[in-house]
GROMACS .gro file of N, CA and C in nm:
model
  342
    1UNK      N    1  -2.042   2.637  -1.049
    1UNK     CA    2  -1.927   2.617  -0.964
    1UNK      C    3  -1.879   2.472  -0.968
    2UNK      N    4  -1.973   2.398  -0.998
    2UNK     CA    5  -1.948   2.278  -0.982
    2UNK      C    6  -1.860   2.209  -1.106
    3UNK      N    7  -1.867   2.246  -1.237
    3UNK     CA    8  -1.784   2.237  -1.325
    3UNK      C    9  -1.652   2.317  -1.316
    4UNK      N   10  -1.624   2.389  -1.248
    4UNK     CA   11  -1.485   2.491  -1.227
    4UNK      C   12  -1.422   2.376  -1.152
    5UNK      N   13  -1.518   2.349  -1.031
    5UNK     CA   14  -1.421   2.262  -0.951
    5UNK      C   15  -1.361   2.092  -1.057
    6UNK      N   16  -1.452   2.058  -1.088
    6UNK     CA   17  -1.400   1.931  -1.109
    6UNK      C   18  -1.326   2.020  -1.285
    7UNK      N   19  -1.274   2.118  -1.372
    7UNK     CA   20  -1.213   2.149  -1.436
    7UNK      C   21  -1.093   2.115  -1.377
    8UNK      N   22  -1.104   2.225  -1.257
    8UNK     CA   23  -0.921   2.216  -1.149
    8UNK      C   24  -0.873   2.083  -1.115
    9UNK      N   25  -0.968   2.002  -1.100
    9UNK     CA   26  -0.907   1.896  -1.010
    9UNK      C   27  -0.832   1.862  -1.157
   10UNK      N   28  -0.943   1.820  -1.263
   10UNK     CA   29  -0.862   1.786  -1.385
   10UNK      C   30  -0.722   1.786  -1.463
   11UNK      N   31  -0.754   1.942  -1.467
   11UNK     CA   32  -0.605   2.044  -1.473
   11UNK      C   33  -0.513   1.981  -1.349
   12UNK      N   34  -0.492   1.955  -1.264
   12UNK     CA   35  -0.419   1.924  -1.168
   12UNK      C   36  -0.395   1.820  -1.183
   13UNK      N   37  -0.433   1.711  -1.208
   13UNK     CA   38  -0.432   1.567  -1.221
   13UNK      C   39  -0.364   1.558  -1.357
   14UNK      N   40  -0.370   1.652  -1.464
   14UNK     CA   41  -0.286   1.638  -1.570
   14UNK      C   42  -0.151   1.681  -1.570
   15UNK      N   43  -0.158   1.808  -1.480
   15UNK     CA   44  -0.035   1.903  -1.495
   15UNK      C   45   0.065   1.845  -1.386
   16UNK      N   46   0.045   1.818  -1.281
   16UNK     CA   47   0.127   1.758  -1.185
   16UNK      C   48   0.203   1.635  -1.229
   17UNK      N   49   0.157   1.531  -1.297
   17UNK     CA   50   0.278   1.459  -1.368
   17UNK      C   51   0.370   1.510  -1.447
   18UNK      N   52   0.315   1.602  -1.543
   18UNK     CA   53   0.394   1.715  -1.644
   18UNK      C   54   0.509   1.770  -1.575
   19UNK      N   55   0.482   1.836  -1.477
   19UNK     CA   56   0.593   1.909  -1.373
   19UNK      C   57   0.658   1.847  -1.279
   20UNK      N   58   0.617   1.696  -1.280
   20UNK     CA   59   0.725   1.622  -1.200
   20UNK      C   60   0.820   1.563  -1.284
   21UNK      N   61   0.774   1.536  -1.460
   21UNK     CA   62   0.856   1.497  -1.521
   21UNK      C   63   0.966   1.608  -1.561
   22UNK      N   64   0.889   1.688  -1.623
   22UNK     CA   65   1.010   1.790  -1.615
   22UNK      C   66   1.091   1.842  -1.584
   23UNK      N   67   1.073   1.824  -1.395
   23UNK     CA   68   1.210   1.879  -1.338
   23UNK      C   69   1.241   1.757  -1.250
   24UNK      N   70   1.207   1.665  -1.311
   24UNK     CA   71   1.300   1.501  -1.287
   24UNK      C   72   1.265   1.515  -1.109
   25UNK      N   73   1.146   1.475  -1.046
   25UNK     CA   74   1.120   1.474  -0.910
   25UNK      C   75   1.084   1.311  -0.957
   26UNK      N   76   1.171   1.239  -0.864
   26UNK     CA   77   1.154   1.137  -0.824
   26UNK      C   78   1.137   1.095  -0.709
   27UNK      N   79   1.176   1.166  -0.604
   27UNK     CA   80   1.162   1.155  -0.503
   27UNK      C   81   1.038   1.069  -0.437
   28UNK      N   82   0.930   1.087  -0.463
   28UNK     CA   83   0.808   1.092  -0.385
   28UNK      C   84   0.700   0.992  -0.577
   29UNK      N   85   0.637   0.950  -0.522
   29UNK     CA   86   0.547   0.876  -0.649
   29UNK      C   87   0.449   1.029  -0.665
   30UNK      N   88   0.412   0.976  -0.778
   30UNK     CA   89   0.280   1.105  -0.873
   30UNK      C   90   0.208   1.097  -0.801
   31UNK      N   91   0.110   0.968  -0.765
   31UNK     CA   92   0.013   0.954  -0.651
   31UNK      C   93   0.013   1.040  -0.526
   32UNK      N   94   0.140   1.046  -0.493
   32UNK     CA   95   0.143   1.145  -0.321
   32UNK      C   96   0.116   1.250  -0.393
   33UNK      N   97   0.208   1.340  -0.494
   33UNK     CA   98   0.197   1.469  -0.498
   33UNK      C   99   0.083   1.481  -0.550
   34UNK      N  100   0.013   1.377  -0.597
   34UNK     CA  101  -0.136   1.439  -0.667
   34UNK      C  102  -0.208   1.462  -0.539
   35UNK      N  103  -0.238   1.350  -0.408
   35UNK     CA  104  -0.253   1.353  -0.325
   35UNK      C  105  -0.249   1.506  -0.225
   36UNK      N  106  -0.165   1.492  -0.219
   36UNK     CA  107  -0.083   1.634  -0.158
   36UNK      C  108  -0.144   1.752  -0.253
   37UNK      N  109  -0.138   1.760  -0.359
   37UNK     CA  110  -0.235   1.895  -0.462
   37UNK      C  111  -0.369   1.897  -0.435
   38UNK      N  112  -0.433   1.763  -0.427
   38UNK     CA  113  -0.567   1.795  -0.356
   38UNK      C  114  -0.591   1.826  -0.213
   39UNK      N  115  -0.500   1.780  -0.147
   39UNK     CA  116  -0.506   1.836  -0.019
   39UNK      C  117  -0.493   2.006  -0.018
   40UNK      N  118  -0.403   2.007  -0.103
   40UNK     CA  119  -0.365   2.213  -0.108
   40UNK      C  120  -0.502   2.255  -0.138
   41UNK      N  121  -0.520   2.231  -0.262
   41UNK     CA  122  -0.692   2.237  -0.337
   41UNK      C  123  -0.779   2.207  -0.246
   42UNK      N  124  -0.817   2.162  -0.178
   42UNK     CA  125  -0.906   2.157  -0.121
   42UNK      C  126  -0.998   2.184   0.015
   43UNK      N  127  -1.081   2.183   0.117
   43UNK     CA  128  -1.100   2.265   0.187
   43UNK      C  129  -0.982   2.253   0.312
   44UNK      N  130  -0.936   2.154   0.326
   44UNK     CA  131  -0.834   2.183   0.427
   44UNK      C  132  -0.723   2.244   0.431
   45UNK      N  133  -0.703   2.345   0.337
   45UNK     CA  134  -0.591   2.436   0.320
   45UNK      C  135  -0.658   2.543   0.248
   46UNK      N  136  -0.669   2.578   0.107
   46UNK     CA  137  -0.679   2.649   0.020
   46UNK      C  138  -0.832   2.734   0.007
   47UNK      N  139  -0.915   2.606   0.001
   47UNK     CA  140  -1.036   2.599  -0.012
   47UNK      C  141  -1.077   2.651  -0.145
   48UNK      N  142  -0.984   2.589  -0.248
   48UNK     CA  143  -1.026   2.667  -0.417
   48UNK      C  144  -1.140   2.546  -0.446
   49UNK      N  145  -1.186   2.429  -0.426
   49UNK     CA  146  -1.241   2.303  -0.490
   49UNK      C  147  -1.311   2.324  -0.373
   50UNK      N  148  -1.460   2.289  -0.424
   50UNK     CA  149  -1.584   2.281  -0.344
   50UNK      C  150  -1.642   2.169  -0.358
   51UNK      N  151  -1.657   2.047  -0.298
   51UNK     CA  152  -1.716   1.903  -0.290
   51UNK      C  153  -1.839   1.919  -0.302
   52UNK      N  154  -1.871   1.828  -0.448
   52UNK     CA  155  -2.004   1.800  -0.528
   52UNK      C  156  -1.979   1.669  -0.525
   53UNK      N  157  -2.073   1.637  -0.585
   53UNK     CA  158  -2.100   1.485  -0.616
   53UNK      C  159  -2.081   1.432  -0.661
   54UNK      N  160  -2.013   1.469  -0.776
   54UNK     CA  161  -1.939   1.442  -0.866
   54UNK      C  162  -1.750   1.427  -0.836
   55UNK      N  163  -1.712   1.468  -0.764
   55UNK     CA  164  -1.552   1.490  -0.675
   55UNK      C  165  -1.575   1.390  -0.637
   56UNK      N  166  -1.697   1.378  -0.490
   56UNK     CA  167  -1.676   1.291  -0.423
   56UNK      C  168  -1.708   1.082  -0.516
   57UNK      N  169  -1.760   1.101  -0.602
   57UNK     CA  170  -1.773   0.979  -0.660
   57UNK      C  171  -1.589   0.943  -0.748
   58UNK      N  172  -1.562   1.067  -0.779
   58UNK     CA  173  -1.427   1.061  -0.830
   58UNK      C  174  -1.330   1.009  -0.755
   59UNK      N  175  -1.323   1.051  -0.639
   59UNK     CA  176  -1.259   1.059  -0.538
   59UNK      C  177  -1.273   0.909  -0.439
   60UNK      N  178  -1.366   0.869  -0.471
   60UNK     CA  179  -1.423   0.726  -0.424
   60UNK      C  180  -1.359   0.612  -0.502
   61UNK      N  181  -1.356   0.662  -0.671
   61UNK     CA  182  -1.325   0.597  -0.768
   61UNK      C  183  -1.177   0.532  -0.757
   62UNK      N  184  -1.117   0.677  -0.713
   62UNK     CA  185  -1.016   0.680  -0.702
   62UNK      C  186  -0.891   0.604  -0.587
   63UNK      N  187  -0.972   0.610  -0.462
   63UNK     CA  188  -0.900   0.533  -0.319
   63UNK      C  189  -0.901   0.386  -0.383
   64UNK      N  190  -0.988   0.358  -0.471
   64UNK     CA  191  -1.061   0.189  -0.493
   64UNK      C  192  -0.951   0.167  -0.593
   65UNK      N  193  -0.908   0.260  -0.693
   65UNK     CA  194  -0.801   0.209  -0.785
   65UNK      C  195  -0.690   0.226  -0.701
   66UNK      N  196  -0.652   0.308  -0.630
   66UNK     CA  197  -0.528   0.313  -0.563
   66UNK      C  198  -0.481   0.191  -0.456
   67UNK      N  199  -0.600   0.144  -0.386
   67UNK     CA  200  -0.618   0.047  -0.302
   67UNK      C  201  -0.559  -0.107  -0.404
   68UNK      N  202  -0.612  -0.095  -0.532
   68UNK     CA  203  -0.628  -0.233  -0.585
   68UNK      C  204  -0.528  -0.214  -0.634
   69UNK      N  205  -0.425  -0.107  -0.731
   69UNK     CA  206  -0.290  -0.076  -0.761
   69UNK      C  207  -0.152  -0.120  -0.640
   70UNK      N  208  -0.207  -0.073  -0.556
   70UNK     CA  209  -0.118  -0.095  -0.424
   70UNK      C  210  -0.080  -0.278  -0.384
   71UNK      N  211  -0.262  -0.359  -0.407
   71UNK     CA  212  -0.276  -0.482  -0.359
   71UNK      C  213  -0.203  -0.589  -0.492
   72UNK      N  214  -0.190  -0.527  -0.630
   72UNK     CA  215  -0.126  -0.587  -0.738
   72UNK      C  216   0.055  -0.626  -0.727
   73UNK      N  217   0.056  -0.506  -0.599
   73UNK     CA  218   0.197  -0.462  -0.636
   73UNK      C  219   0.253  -0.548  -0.496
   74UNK      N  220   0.227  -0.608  -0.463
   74UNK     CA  221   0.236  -0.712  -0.303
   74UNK      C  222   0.316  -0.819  -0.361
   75UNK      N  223   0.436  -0.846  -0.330
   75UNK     CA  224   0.488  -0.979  -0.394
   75UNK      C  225   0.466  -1.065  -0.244
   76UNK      N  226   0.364  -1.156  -0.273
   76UNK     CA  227   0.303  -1.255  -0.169
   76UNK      C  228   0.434  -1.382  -0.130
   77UNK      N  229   0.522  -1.426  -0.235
   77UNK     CA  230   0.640  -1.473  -0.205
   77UNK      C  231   0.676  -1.465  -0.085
   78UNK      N  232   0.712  -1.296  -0.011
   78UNK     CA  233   0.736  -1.312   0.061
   78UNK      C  234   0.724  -1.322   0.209
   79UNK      N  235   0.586  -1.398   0.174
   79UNK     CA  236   0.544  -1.425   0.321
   79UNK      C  237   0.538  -1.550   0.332
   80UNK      N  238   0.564  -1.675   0.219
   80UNK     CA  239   0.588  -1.756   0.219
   80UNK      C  240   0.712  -1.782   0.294
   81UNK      N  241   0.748  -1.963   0.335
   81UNK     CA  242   0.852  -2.020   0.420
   81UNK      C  243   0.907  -2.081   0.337
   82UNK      N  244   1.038  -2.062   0.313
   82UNK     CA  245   1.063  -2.146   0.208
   82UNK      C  246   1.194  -2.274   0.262
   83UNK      N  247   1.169  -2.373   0.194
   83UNK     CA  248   1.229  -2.496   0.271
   83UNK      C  249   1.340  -2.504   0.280
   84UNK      N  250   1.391  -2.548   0.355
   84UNK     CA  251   1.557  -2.571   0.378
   84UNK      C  252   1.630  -2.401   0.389
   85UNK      N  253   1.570  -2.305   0.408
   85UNK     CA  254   1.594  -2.145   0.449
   85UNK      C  255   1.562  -2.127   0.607
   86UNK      N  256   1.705  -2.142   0.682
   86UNK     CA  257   1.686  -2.071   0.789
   86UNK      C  258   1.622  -1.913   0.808
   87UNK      N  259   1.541  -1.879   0.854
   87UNK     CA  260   1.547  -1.722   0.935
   87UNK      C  261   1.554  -1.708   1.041
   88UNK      N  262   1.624  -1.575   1.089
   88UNK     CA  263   1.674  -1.498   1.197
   88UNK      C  264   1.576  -1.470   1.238
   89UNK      N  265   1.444  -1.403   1.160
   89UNK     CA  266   1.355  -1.378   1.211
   89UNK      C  267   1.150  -1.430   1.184
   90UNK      N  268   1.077  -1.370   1.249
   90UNK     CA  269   0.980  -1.433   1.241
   90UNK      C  270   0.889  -1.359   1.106
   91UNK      N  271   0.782  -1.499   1.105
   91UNK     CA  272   0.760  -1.408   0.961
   91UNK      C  273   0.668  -1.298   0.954
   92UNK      N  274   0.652  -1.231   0.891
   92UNK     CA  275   0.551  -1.115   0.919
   92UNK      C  276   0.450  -1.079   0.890
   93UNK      N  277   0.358  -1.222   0.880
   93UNK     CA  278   0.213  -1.253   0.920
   93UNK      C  279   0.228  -1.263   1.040
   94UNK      N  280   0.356  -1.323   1.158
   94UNK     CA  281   0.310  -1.384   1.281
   94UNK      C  282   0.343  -1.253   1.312
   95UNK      N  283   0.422  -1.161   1.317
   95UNK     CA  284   0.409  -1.015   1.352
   95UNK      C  285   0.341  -0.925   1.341
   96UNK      N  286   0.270  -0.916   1.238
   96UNK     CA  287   0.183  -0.847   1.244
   96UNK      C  288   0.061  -0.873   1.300
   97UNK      N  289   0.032  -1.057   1.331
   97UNK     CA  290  -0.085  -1.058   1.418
   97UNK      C  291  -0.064  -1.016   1.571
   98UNK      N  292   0.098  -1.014   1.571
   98UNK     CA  293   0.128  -1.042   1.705
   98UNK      C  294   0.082  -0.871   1.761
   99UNK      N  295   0.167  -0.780   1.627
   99UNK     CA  296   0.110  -0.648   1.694
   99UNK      C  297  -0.034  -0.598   1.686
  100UNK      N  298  -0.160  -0.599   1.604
  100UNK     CA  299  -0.252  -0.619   1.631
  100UNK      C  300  -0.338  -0.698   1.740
  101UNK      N  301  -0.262  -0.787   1.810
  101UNK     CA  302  -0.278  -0.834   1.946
  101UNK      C  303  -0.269  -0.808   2.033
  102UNK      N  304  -0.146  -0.682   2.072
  102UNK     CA  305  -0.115  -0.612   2.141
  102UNK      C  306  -0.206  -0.456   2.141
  103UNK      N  307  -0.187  -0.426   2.045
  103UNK     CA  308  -0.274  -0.325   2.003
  103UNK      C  309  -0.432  -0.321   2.069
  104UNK      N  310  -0.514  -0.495   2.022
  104UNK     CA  311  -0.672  -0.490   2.087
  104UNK      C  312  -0.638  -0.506   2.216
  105UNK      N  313  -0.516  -0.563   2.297
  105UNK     CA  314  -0.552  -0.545   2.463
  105UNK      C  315  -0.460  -0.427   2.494
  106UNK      N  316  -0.458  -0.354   2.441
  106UNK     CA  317  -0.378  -0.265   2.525
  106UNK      C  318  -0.501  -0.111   2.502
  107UNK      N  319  -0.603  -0.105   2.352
  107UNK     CA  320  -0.720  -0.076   2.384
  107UNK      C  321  -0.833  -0.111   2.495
  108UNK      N  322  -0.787  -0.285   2.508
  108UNK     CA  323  -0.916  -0.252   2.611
  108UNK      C  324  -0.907  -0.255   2.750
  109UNK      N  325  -0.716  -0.249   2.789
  109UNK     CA  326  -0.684  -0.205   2.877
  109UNK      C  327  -0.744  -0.069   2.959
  110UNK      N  328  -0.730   0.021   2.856
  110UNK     CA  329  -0.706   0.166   2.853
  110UNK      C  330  -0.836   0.186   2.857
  111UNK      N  331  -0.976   0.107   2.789
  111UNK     CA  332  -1.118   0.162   2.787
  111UNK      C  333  -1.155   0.142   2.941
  112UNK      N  334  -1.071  -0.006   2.958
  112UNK     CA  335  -1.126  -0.026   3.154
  112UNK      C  336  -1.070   0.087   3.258
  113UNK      N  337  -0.964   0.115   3.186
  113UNK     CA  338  -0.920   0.198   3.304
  113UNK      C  339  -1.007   0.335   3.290
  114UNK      N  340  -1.034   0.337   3.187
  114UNK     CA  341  -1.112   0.453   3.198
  114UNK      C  342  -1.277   0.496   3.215
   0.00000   0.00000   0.00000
């Protein structure tokens, strides 16, 4: 069983680019819909793919390339200040600490109250 499953995932991981090229889906990146096919495939819908040890090391393999694909694709520029450039607004390192700030007290608001 354990070779059927990681066959499908295979087959799926090949054929799903095939059929997005073909009928010109741009919409959405290969990544989601591959994403989204293993979700169908797998036990939270379908339940055709049965998690071995082999999936799950794949599948491990896989968040780690997607993670580091994602972190390549960051143009860091623009979090830089650049001189003599007014902005309207703030930059979004200080926003995003600002909402993660909000976020830890408004958790530990909610743990006291409770």
């Amino acid at each position: 069983m354990q070779q059927l499953s990681l066959l499908i995932v295979m087959l799926a991981a090949l054929i799903i680019p095939i059929i997005m090229a073909r009928f010109k889906v741009s919409s959405i990146p290969t990544a989601i819909a591959e994403i989204i096919t293993g979700i169908i495939l797998g036990k939270s819908f379908l339940n055709i793919v049965n998690p071995n040890w082999t999936l799950n090391m794949m599948s491990s393999m896989g968040v780690i390339m997607l993670m580091f694909l994602s972190g390549m694709e960051i143009n860091f520029d623009l979090f830089r200040k650049t001189p003599g450039k007014k902005r309207d607004s703030k930059s979004p390192v200080v926003m995003a600490s600002q909402a993660f700030g909000l976020i830890i007290a408004a958790a530990l608001i909610i743990a006291i109250v409770i």
